[in-house]
Amino acid sequence: MRTADKEGKMKKILMIAGDFAEDYEVMVPYQALSVCGFAVDVVCPDKKAGETIKTAIHDFLGDQTYVEMPGHRFALNKDFEAVRCADYDGLYLTGGRAPEYLRLDARVIEIVRTFMVHNLPVAAICHGIQILTAADVLDGRRLTAYPAVAPEIVLAGGTYIEAAADEAVTDGNLVTSPAWPGNTAILKAFIAKFGA
């Protein structure tokens, strides 16, 4: 597996998360990408390295929609203000409730557009796709998401692909999955974008 460039420098992934991101959609990709030899910086607007975000666990318990339960605290390892897109080889957008407000941050939108315009690997899971719709980068793209986000994908000019929760959809540099059961599929497809 090659997770370094020709000079032996580790490939770097920028992960954007926030309070009430889905626990498994932060913890699992962070740990898996790190185990695979990637350097992963996890950031959140208005927070610094060492500060934490509260994650949430979303599950179906017989109601018409999911319930939200407290997850873990996740320690960020990079100041959001210090992010320079040129330092990274790929972008990972976490899901949960955080994308609702993360997509309102102009710098988050600028970061997403930069990665998409430069055709760098981008992964987005569950509601993380809401950040992509707000960034207006989905025209003509095929992707999946949590089903409640499907109308936003269509309004943003994308084609929503219905996929099982444990599947991923790849379209060029973009890899998406509907929910945390798709962690294995989205991570395999995302890592493959780096030739690993």
PDB file of N, CA, C and O in Angstrom, residues 16-90:
ATOM      1  N   ILE A  16     -13.364  17.324   7.829  1.00  0.00           N
ATOM      2  CA  ILE A  16     -14.163  18.387   8.434  1.00  0.00           C
ATOM      3  C   ILE A  16     -15.289  17.751   9.239  1.00  0.00           C
ATOM      4  O   ILE A  16     -16.058  16.941   8.723  1.00  0.00           O
ATOM      5  N   ALA A  17     -15.363  18.125  10.506  1.00  0.00           N
ATOM      6  CA  ALA A  17     -16.375  17.586  11.419  1.00  0.00           C
ATOM      7  C   ALA A  17     -16.888  18.725  12.286  1.00  0.00           C
ATOM      8  O   ALA A  17     -16.407  19.855  12.201  1.00  0.00           O
ATOM      9  N   GLY A  18     -17.870  18.427  13.115  1.00  0.00           N
ATOM     10  CA  GLY A  18     -18.406  19.443  14.016  1.00  0.00           C
ATOM     11  C   GLY A  18     -19.250  18.799  15.088  1.00  0.00           C
ATOM     12  O   GLY A  18     -19.461  17.577  15.094  1.00  0.00           O
ATOM     13  N   ASP A  19     -19.729  19.616  16.006  1.00  0.00           N
ATOM     14  CA  ASP A  19     -20.562  19.086  17.088  1.00  0.00           C
ATOM     15  C   ASP A  19     -21.761  18.333  16.516  1.00  0.00           C
ATOM     16  O   ASP A  19     -22.425  18.802  15.589  1.00  0.00           O
ATOM     17  N   PHE A  20     -21.979  17.168  17.064  1.00  0.00           N
ATOM     18  CA  PHE A  20     -23.064  16.264  16.705  1.00  0.00           C
ATOM     19  C   PHE A  20     -22.896  15.636  15.326  1.00  0.00           C
ATOM     20  O   PHE A  20     -23.863  15.202  14.697  1.00  0.00           O
ATOM     21  N   ALA A  21     -21.638  15.553  14.891  1.00  0.00           N
ATOM     22  CA  ALA A  21     -21.329  14.671  13.766  1.00  0.00           C
ATOM     23  C   ALA A  21     -21.616  13.248  14.231  1.00  0.00           C
ATOM     24  O   ALA A  21     -21.522  12.949  15.427  1.00  0.00           O
ATOM     25  N   GLU A  22     -21.964  12.387  13.298  1.00  0.00           N
ATOM     26  CA  GLU A  22     -22.210  10.976  13.637  1.00  0.00           C
ATOM     27  C   GLU A  22     -20.914  10.352  14.146  1.00  0.00           C
ATOM     28  O   GLU A  22     -19.879  10.407  13.485  1.00  0.00           O
ATOM     29  N   ASP A  23     -20.967   9.771  15.324  1.00  0.00           N
ATOM     30  CA  ASP A  23     -19.804   9.195  15.996  1.00  0.00           C
ATOM     31  C   ASP A  23     -18.997   8.267  15.079  1.00  0.00           C
ATOM     32  O   ASP A  23     -17.789   8.450  14.913  1.00  0.00           O
ATOM     33  N   TYR A  24     -19.657   7.280  14.486  1.00  0.00           N
ATOM     34  CA  TYR A  24     -18.959   6.307  13.644  1.00  0.00           C
ATOM     35  C   TYR A  24     -18.417   6.927  12.353  1.00  0.00           C
ATOM     36  O   TYR A  24     -17.537   6.368  11.729  1.00  0.00           O
ATOM     37  N   GLU A  25     -18.968   8.067  11.948  1.00  0.00           N
ATOM     38  CA  GLU A  25     -18.535   8.691  10.701  1.00  0.00           C
ATOM     39  C   GLU A  25     -17.365   9.651  10.908  1.00  0.00           C
ATOM     40  O   GLU A  25     -16.842  10.216   9.955  1.00  0.00           O
ATOM     41  N   VAL A  26     -16.969   9.806  12.167  1.00  0.00           N
ATOM     42  CA  VAL A  26     -15.748  10.534  12.509  1.00  0.00           C
ATOM     43  C   VAL A  26     -14.694   9.545  12.983  1.00  0.00           C
ATOM     44  O   VAL A  26     -13.583   9.479  12.447  1.00  0.00           O
ATOM     45  N   MET A  27     -15.049   8.775  14.006  1.00  0.00           N
ATOM     46  CA  MET A  27     -14.094   7.873  14.657  1.00  0.00           C
ATOM     47  C   MET A  27     -13.541   6.818  13.693  1.00  0.00           C
ATOM     48  O   MET A  27     -12.324   6.639  13.598  1.00  0.00           O
ATOM     49  N   VAL A  28     -14.416   6.119  12.993  1.00  0.00           N
ATOM     50  CA  VAL A  28     -13.976   5.000  12.147  1.00  0.00           C
ATOM     51  C   VAL A  28     -13.085   5.466  11.001  1.00  0.00           C
ATOM     52  O   VAL A  28     -11.988   4.939  10.820  1.00  0.00           O
ATOM     53  N   PRO A  29     -13.490   6.485  10.207  1.00  0.00           N
ATOM     54  CA  PRO A  29     -12.593   6.905   9.129  1.00  0.00           C
ATOM     55  C   PRO A  29     -11.271   7.467   9.641  1.00  0.00           C
ATOM     56  O   PRO A  29     -10.218   7.222   9.052  1.00  0.00           O
ATOM     57  N   TYR A  30     -11.320   8.226  10.727  1.00  0.00           N
ATOM     58  CA  TYR A  30     -10.082   8.774  11.280  1.00  0.00           C
ATOM     59  C   TYR A  30      -9.115   7.648  11.640  1.00  0.00           C
ATOM     60  O   TYR A  30      -7.942   7.658  11.256  1.00  0.00           O
ATOM     61  N   GLN A  31      -9.627   6.659  12.366  1.00  0.00           N
ATOM     62  CA  GLN A  31      -8.774   5.554  12.797  1.00  0.00           C
ATOM     63  C   GLN A  31      -8.319   4.693  11.626  1.00  0.00           C
ATOM     64  O   GLN A  31      -7.142   4.333  11.522  1.00  0.00           O
ATOM     65  N   ALA A  32      -9.236   4.371  10.714  1.00  0.00           N
ATOM     66  CA  ALA A  32      -8.886   3.502   9.586  1.00  0.00           C
ATOM     67  C   ALA A  32      -7.872   4.168   8.664  1.00  0.00           C
ATOM     68  O   ALA A  32      -6.896   3.527   8.237  1.00  0.00           O
ATOM     69  N   LEU A  33      -8.079   5.437   8.338  1.00  0.00           N
ATOM     70  CA  LEU A  33      -7.130   6.133   7.472  1.00  0.00           C
ATOM     71  C   LEU A  33      -5.767   6.255   8.149  1.00  0.00           C
ATOM     72  O   LEU A  33      -4.730   6.118   7.493  1.00  0.00           O
ATOM     73  N   SER A  34      -5.763   6.490   9.445  1.00  0.00           N
ATOM     74  CA  SER A  34      -4.501   6.571  10.185  1.00  0.00           C
ATOM     75  C   SER A  34      -3.767   5.234  10.172  1.00  0.00           C
ATOM     76  O   SER A  34      -2.551   5.191   9.949  1.00  0.00           O
ATOM     77  N   VAL A  35      -4.493   4.147  10.380  1.00  0.00           N
ATOM     78  CA  VAL A  35      -3.890   2.811  10.352  1.00  0.00           C
ATOM     79  C   VAL A  35      -3.287   2.523   8.979  1.00  0.00           C
ATOM     80  O   VAL A  35      -2.236   1.890   8.861  1.00  0.00           O
ATOM     81  N   CYS A  36      -3.929   3.026   7.933  1.00  0.00           N
ATOM     82  CA  CYS A  36      -3.455   2.798   6.563  1.00  0.00           C
ATOM     83  C   CYS A  36      -2.273   3.689   6.190  1.00  0.00           C
ATOM     84  O   CYS A  36      -1.786   3.626   5.063  1.00  0.00           O
ATOM     85  N   GLY A  37      -1.819   4.532   7.103  1.00  0.00           N
ATOM     86  CA  GLY A  37      -0.631   5.334   6.852  1.00  0.00           C
ATOM     87  C   GLY A  37      -0.873   6.747   6.376  1.00  0.00           C
ATOM     88  O   GLY A  37       0.069   7.443   5.992  1.00  0.00           O
ATOM     89  N   PHE A  38      -2.124   7.206   6.392  1.00  0.00           N
ATOM     90  CA  PHE A  38      -2.420   8.585   6.032  1.00  0.00           C
ATOM     91  C   PHE A  38      -2.268   9.482   7.264  1.00  0.00           C
ATOM     92  O   PHE A  38      -2.525   9.050   8.383  1.00  0.00           O
ATOM     93  N   ALA A  39      -1.866  10.712   7.055  1.00  0.00           N
ATOM     94  CA  ALA A  39      -1.902  11.725   8.108  1.00  0.00           C
ATOM     95  C   ALA A  39      -3.258  12.413   7.987  1.00  0.00           C
ATOM     96  O   ALA A  39      -3.589  12.931   6.923  1.00  0.00           O
ATOM     97  N   VAL A  40      -4.052  12.379   9.050  1.00  0.00           N
ATOM     98  CA  VAL A  40      -5.417  12.906   9.001  1.00  0.00           C
ATOM     99  C   VAL A  40      -5.552  14.069   9.974  1.00  0.00           C
ATOM    100  O   VAL A  40      -5.361  13.905  11.177  1.00  0.00           O
ATOM    101  N   ASP A  41      -5.867  15.243   9.443  1.00  0.00           N
ATOM    102  CA  ASP A  41      -6.141  16.410  10.282  1.00  0.00           C
ATOM    103  C   ASP A  41      -7.648  16.588  10.356  1.00  0.00           C
ATOM    104  O   ASP A  41      -8.321  16.722   9.324  1.00  0.00           O
ATOM    105  N   VAL A  42      -8.171  16.603  11.591  1.00  0.00           N
ATOM    106  CA  VAL A  42      -9.606  16.788  11.797  1.00  0.00           C
ATOM    107  C   VAL A  42      -9.824  18.191  12.343  1.00  0.00           C
ATOM    108  O   VAL A  42      -9.238  18.570  13.361  1.00  0.00           O
ATOM    109  N   VAL A  43     -10.671  18.951  11.640  1.00  0.00           N
ATOM    110  CA  VAL A  43     -10.886  20.356  11.990  1.00  0.00           C
ATOM    111  C   VAL A  43     -12.368  20.677  12.102  1.00  0.00           C
ATOM    112  O   VAL A  43     -13.222  19.958  11.569  1.00  0.00           O
ATOM    113  N   CYS A  44     -12.634  21.793  12.777  1.00  0.00           N
ATOM    114  CA  CYS A  44     -13.996  22.308  12.915  1.00  0.00           C
ATOM    115  C   CYS A  44     -13.912  23.829  12.971  1.00  0.00           C
ATOM    116  O   CYS A  44     -13.057  24.371  13.682  1.00  0.00           O
ATOM    117  N   PRO A  45     -14.767  24.527  12.229  1.00  0.00           N
ATOM    118  CA  PRO A  45     -14.754  25.988  12.296  1.00  0.00           C
ATOM    119  C   PRO A  45     -14.864  26.495  13.736  1.00  0.00           C
ATOM    120  O   PRO A  45     -15.584  25.918  14.563  1.00  0.00           O
ATOM    121  N   ASP A  46     -14.116  27.549  14.018  1.00  0.00           N
ATOM    122  CA  ASP A  46     -14.126  28.212  15.328  1.00  0.00           C
ATOM    123  C   ASP A  46     -13.543  27.366  16.452  1.00  0.00           C
ATOM    124  O   ASP A  46     -13.755  27.664  17.620  1.00  0.00           O
ATOM    125  N   LYS A  47     -12.805  26.301  16.097  1.00  0.00           N
ATOM    126  CA  LYS A  47     -12.167  25.472  17.128  1.00  0.00           C
ATOM    127  C   LYS A  47     -10.703  25.272  16.787  1.00  0.00           C
ATOM    128  O   LYS A  47     -10.298  25.342  15.634  1.00  0.00           O
ATOM    129  N   LYS A  48      -9.936  24.986  17.834  1.00  0.00           N
ATOM    130  CA  LYS A  48      -8.496  24.810  17.697  1.00  0.00           C
ATOM    131  C   LYS A  48      -8.097  23.381  18.049  1.00  0.00           C
ATOM    132  O   LYS A  48      -8.867  22.641  18.672  1.00  0.00           O
ATOM    133  N   ALA A  49      -6.880  23.020  17.675  1.00  0.00           N
ATOM    134  CA  ALA A  49      -6.331  21.711  18.025  1.00  0.00           C
ATOM    135  C   ALA A  49      -6.394  21.530  19.537  1.00  0.00           C
ATOM    136  O   ALA A  49      -6.116  22.454  20.294  1.00  0.00           O
ATOM    137  N   GLY A  50      -6.800  20.337  19.955  1.00  0.00           N
ATOM    138  CA  GLY A  50      -6.920  20.038  21.380  1.00  0.00           C
ATOM    139  C   GLY A  50      -8.316  20.243  21.918  1.00  0.00           C
ATOM    140  O   GLY A  50      -8.689  19.640  22.925  1.00  0.00           O
ATOM    141  N   GLU A  51      -9.100  21.103  21.256  1.00  0.00           N
ATOM    142  CA  GLU A  51     -10.498  21.247  21.658  1.00  0.00           C
ATOM    143  C   GLU A  51     -11.271  20.038  21.143  1.00  0.00           C
ATOM    144  O   GLU A  51     -10.792  19.311  20.265  1.00  0.00           O
ATOM    145  N   THR A  52     -12.456  19.827  21.680  1.00  0.00           N
ATOM    146  CA  THR A  52     -13.225  18.648  21.290  1.00  0.00           C
ATOM    147  C   THR A  52     -14.547  19.033  20.637  1.00  0.00           C
ATOM    148  O   THR A  52     -15.041  20.149  20.798  1.00  0.00           O
ATOM    149  N   ILE A  53     -15.077  18.066  19.887  1.00  0.00           N
ATOM    150  CA  ILE A  53     -16.454  18.154  19.405  1.00  0.00           C
ATOM    151  C   ILE A  53     -17.230  17.041  20.093  1.00  0.00           C
ATOM    152  O   ILE A  53     -16.659  16.015  20.471  1.00  0.00           O
ATOM    153  N   LYS A  54     -18.512  17.263  20.264  1.00  0.00           N
ATOM    154  CA  LYS A  54     -19.398  16.221  20.778  1.00  0.00           C
ATOM    155  C   LYS A  54     -19.941  15.462  19.576  1.00  0.00           C
ATOM    156  O   LYS A  54     -20.476  16.078  18.657  1.00  0.00           O
ATOM    157  N   THR A  55     -19.801  14.153  19.584  1.00  0.00           N
ATOM    158  CA  THR A  55     -20.408  13.374  18.512  1.00  0.00           C
ATOM    159  C   THR A  55     -21.757  12.852  18.972  1.00  0.00           C
ATOM    160  O   THR A  55     -22.102  12.933  20.151  1.00  0.00           O
ATOM    161  N   ALA A  56     -22.512  12.326  18.033  1.00  0.00           N
ATOM    162  CA  ALA A  56     -23.834  11.776  18.332  1.00  0.00           C
ATOM    163  C   ALA A  56     -23.947  10.400  17.691  1.00  0.00           C
ATOM    164  O   ALA A  56     -23.304  10.113  16.688  1.00  0.00           O
ATOM    165  N   ILE A  57     -24.757   9.575  18.285  1.00  0.00           N
ATOM    166  CA  ILE A  57     -25.072   8.255  17.734  1.00  0.00           C
ATOM    167  C   ILE A  57     -26.525   8.306  17.274  1.00  0.00           C
ATOM    168  O   ILE A  57     -27.420   8.602  18.063  1.00  0.00           O
ATOM    169  N   HIS A  58     -26.723   8.071  15.991  1.00  0.00           N
ATOM    170  CA  HIS A  58     -28.067   8.072  15.418  1.00  0.00           C
ATOM    171  C   HIS A  58     -28.478   6.636  15.145  1.00  0.00           C
ATOM    172  O   HIS A  58     -27.715   5.879  14.568  1.00  0.00           O
ATOM    173  N   ASP A  59     -29.679   6.274  15.566  1.00  0.00           N
ATOM    174  CA  ASP A  59     -30.137   4.902  15.370  1.00  0.00           C
ATOM    175  C   ASP A  59     -31.653   4.882  15.226  1.00  0.00           C
ATOM    176  O   ASP A  59     -32.343   5.826  15.621  1.00  0.00           O
ATOM    177  N   PHE A  60     -32.133   3.820  14.645  1.00  0.00           N
ATOM    178  CA  PHE A  60     -33.567   3.635  14.456  1.00  0.00           C
ATOM    179  C   PHE A  60     -34.105   2.737  15.561  1.00  0.00           C
ATOM    180  O   PHE A  60     -33.671   1.596  15.717  1.00  0.00           O
ATOM    181  N   LEU A  61     -35.038   3.267  16.359  1.00  0.00           N
ATOM    182  CA  LEU A  61     -35.584   2.535  17.499  1.00  0.00           C
ATOM    183  C   LEU A  61     -37.098   2.380  17.399  1.00  0.00           C
ATOM    184  O   LEU A  61     -37.783   2.307  18.404  1.00  0.00           O
ATOM    185  N   GLY A  62     -37.618   2.354  16.170  1.00  0.00           N
ATOM    186  CA  GLY A  62     -39.042   2.126  15.973  1.00  0.00           C
ATOM    187  C   GLY A  62     -39.848   3.372  15.685  1.00  0.00           C
ATOM    188  O   GLY A  62     -41.065   3.295  15.503  1.00  0.00           O
ATOM    189  N   ASP A  63     -39.201   4.535  15.642  1.00  0.00           N
ATOM    190  CA  ASP A  63     -39.897   5.773  15.308  1.00  0.00           C
ATOM    191  C   ASP A  63     -39.852   5.992  13.791  1.00  0.00           C
ATOM    192  O   ASP A  63     -39.209   5.245  13.068  1.00  0.00           O
ATOM    193  N   GLN A  64     -40.498   7.039  13.322  1.00  0.00           N
ATOM    194  CA  GLN A  64     -40.525   7.307  11.890  1.00  0.00           C
ATOM    195  C   GLN A  64     -39.178   7.796  11.356  1.00  0.00           C
ATOM    196  O   GLN A  64     -38.943   7.768  10.153  1.00  0.00           O
ATOM    197  N   THR A  65     -38.325   8.255  12.233  1.00  0.00           N
ATOM    198  CA  THR A  65     -36.980   8.673  11.849  1.00  0.00           C
ATOM    199  C   THR A  65     -36.022   8.265  12.957  1.00  0.00           C
ATOM    200  O   THR A  65     -36.429   7.702  13.972  1.00  0.00           O
ATOM    201  N   TYR A  66     -34.758   8.544  12.754  1.00  0.00           N
ATOM    202  CA  TYR A  66     -33.749   8.140  13.728  1.00  0.00           C
ATOM    203  C   TYR A  66     -33.814   9.005  14.984  1.00  0.00           C
ATOM    204  O   TYR A  66     -34.321  10.118  14.980  1.00  0.00           O
ATOM    205  N   VAL A  67     -33.279   8.458  16.063  1.00  0.00           N
ATOM    206  CA  VAL A  67     -33.123   9.217  17.312  1.00  0.00           C
ATOM    207  C   VAL A  67     -31.645   9.561  17.457  1.00  0.00           C
ATOM    208  O   VAL A  67     -30.775   8.914  16.871  1.00  0.00           O
ATOM    209  N   GLU A  68     -31.387  10.597  18.241  1.00  0.00           N
ATOM    210  CA  GLU A  68     -30.012  11.030  18.466  1.00  0.00           C
ATOM    211  C   GLU A  68     -29.659  10.823  19.924  1.00  0.00           C
ATOM    212  O   GLU A  68     -30.366  11.288  20.818  1.00  0.00           O
ATOM    213  N   MET A  69     -28.562  10.101  20.143  1.00  0.00           N
ATOM    214  CA  MET A  69     -28.069   9.834  21.490  1.00  0.00           C
ATOM    215  C   MET A  69     -26.644  10.373  21.604  1.00  0.00           C
ATOM    216  O   MET A  69     -25.946  10.515  20.597  1.00  0.00           O
ATOM    217  N   PRO A  70     -26.204  10.678  22.824  1.00  0.00           N
ATOM    218  CA  PRO A  70     -24.841  11.196  22.982  1.00  0.00           C
ATOM    219  C   PRO A  70     -23.798  10.183  22.530  1.00  0.00           C
ATOM    220  O   PRO A  70     -23.914   8.984  22.794  1.00  0.00           O
ATOM    221  N   GLY A  71     -22.790  10.684  21.835  1.00  0.00           N
ATOM    222  CA  GLY A  71     -21.659   9.854  21.430  1.00  0.00           C
ATOM    223  C   GLY A  71     -20.453  10.178  22.296  1.00  0.00           C
ATOM    224  O   GLY A  71     -20.595  10.500  23.474  1.00  0.00           O
ATOM    225  N   HIS A  72     -19.284  10.127  21.702  1.00  0.00           N
ATOM    226  CA  HIS A  72     -18.042  10.414  22.414  1.00  0.00           C
ATOM    227  C   HIS A  72     -17.613  11.850  22.152  1.00  0.00           C
ATOM    228  O   HIS A  72     -18.133  12.508  21.273  1.00  0.00           O
ATOM    229  N   ARG A  73     -16.639  12.294  22.909  1.00  0.00           N
ATOM    230  CA  ARG A  73     -15.958  13.550  22.593  1.00  0.00           C
ATOM    231  C   ARG A  73     -14.774  13.188  21.711  1.00  0.00           C
ATOM    232  O   ARG A  73     -14.054  12.237  21.985  1.00  0.00           O
ATOM    233  N   PHE A  74     -14.589  13.942  20.651  1.00  0.00           N
ATOM    234  CA  PHE A  74     -13.481  13.692  19.732  1.00  0.00           C
ATOM    235  C   PHE A  74     -12.563  14.907  19.759  1.00  0.00           C
ATOM    236  O   PHE A  74     -13.004  16.039  19.551  1.00  0.00           O
ATOM    237  N   ALA A  75     -11.280  14.670  20.003  1.00  0.00           N
ATOM    238  CA  ALA A  75     -10.303  15.757  20.076  1.00  0.00           C
ATOM    239  C   ALA A  75      -9.820  16.131  18.678  1.00  0.00           C
ATOM    240  O   ALA A  75      -9.321  15.278  17.928  1.00  0.00           O
ATOM    241  N   LEU A  76      -9.967  17.393  18.330  1.00  0.00           N
ATOM    242  CA  LEU A  76      -9.485  17.909  17.056  1.00  0.00           C
ATOM    243  C   LEU A  76      -7.958  17.999  17.118  1.00  0.00           C
ATOM    244  O   LEU A  76      -7.385  18.215  18.184  1.00  0.00           O
ATOM    245  N   ASN A  77      -7.302  17.833  15.981  1.00  0.00           N
ATOM    246  CA  ASN A  77      -5.834  17.837  16.006  1.00  0.00           C
ATOM    247  C   ASN A  77      -5.213  18.923  15.123  1.00  0.00           C
ATOM    248  O   ASN A  77      -4.015  18.903  14.867  1.00  0.00           O
ATOM    249  N   LYS A  78      -6.039  19.890  14.672  1.00  0.00           N
ATOM    250  CA  LYS A  78      -5.526  20.985  13.842  1.00  0.00           C
ATOM    251  C   LYS A  78      -6.446  22.185  14.027  1.00  0.00           C
ATOM    252  O   LYS A  78      -7.653  22.041  14.125  1.00  0.00           O
ATOM    253  N   ASP A  79      -5.854  23.377  14.055  1.00  0.00           N
ATOM    254  CA  ASP A  79      -6.650  24.604  14.092  1.00  0.00           C
ATOM    255  C   ASP A  79      -7.330  24.795  12.737  1.00  0.00           C
ATOM    256  O   ASP A  79      -6.668  24.726  11.697  1.00  0.00           O
ATOM    257  N   PHE A  80      -8.613  25.072  12.742  1.00  0.00           N
ATOM    258  CA  PHE A  80      -9.335  25.298  11.488  1.00  0.00           C
ATOM    259  C   PHE A  80      -8.732  26.478  10.733  1.00  0.00           C
ATOM    260  O   PHE A  80      -8.566  26.432   9.511  1.00  0.00           O
ATOM    261  N   GLU A  81      -8.382  27.534  11.446  1.00  0.00           N
ATOM    262  CA  GLU A  81      -7.851  28.739  10.807  1.00  0.00           C
ATOM    263  C   GLU A  81      -6.506  28.494  10.134  1.00  0.00           C
ATOM    264  O   GLU A  81      -6.090  29.262   9.265  1.00  0.00           O
ATOM    265  N   ALA A  82      -5.808  27.433  10.519  1.00  0.00           N
ATOM    266  CA  ALA A  82      -4.479  27.154   9.961  1.00  0.00           C
ATOM    267  C   ALA A  82      -4.532  26.275   8.705  1.00  0.00           C
ATOM    268  O   ALA A  82      -3.494  25.983   8.118  1.00  0.00           O
ATOM    269  N   VAL A  83      -5.718  25.860   8.291  1.00  0.00           N
ATOM    270  CA  VAL A  83      -5.841  24.953   7.139  1.00  0.00           C
ATOM    271  C   VAL A  83      -5.441  25.673   5.853  1.00  0.00           C
ATOM    272  O   VAL A  83      -5.931  26.764   5.558  1.00  0.00           O
ATOM    273  N   ARG A  84      -4.544  25.019   5.113  1.00  0.00           N
ATOM    274  CA  ARG A  84      -4.171  25.456   3.757  1.00  0.00           C
ATOM    275  C   ARG A  84      -4.453  24.279   2.833  1.00  0.00           C
ATOM    276  O   ARG A  84      -3.838  23.216   2.970  1.00  0.00           O
ATOM    277  N   CYS A  85      -5.378  24.430   1.922  1.00  0.00           N
ATOM    278  CA  CYS A  85      -5.787  23.328   1.049  1.00  0.00           C
ATOM    279  C   CYS A  85      -4.602  22.698   0.326  1.00  0.00           C
ATOM    280  O   CYS A  85      -4.576  21.487   0.119  1.00  0.00           O
ATOM    281  N   ALA A  86      -3.615  23.489  -0.039  1.00  0.00           N
ATOM    282  CA  ALA A  86      -2.457  22.985  -0.783  1.00  0.00           C
ATOM    283  C   ALA A  86      -1.660  21.949   0.007  1.00  0.00           C
ATOM    284  O   ALA A  86      -0.877  21.199  -0.577  1.00  0.00           O
ATOM    285  N   ASP A  87      -1.875  21.881   1.319  1.00  0.00           N
ATOM    286  CA  ASP A  87      -1.149  20.923   2.152  1.00  0.00           C
ATOM    287  C   ASP A  87      -1.769  19.530   2.136  1.00  0.00           C
ATOM    288  O   ASP A  87      -1.216  18.598   2.719  1.00  0.00           O
ATOM    289  N   TYR A  88      -2.936  19.378   1.483  1.00  0.00           N
ATOM    290  CA  TYR A  88      -3.689  18.128   1.572  1.00  0.00           C
ATOM    291  C   TYR A  88      -3.872  17.453   0.217  1.00  0.00           C
ATOM    292  O   TYR A  88      -3.932  18.103  -0.816  1.00  0.00           O
ATOM    293  N   ASP A  89      -3.984  16.129   0.287  1.00  0.00           N
ATOM    294  CA  ASP A  89      -4.177  15.307  -0.905  1.00  0.00           C
ATOM    295  C   ASP A  89      -5.621  14.873  -1.084  1.00  0.00           C
ATOM    296  O   ASP A  89      -5.996  14.385  -2.146  1.00  0.00           O
ATOM    297  N   GLY A  90      -6.454  14.984  -0.041  1.00  0.00           N
ATOM    298  CA  GLY A  90      -7.837  14.555  -0.106  1.00  0.00           C
ATOM    299  C   GLY A  90      -8.667  15.183   0.997  1.00  0.00           C
ATOM    300  O   GLY A  90      -8.123  15.724   1.970  1.00  0.00           O
TER     301      GLY A  90
END
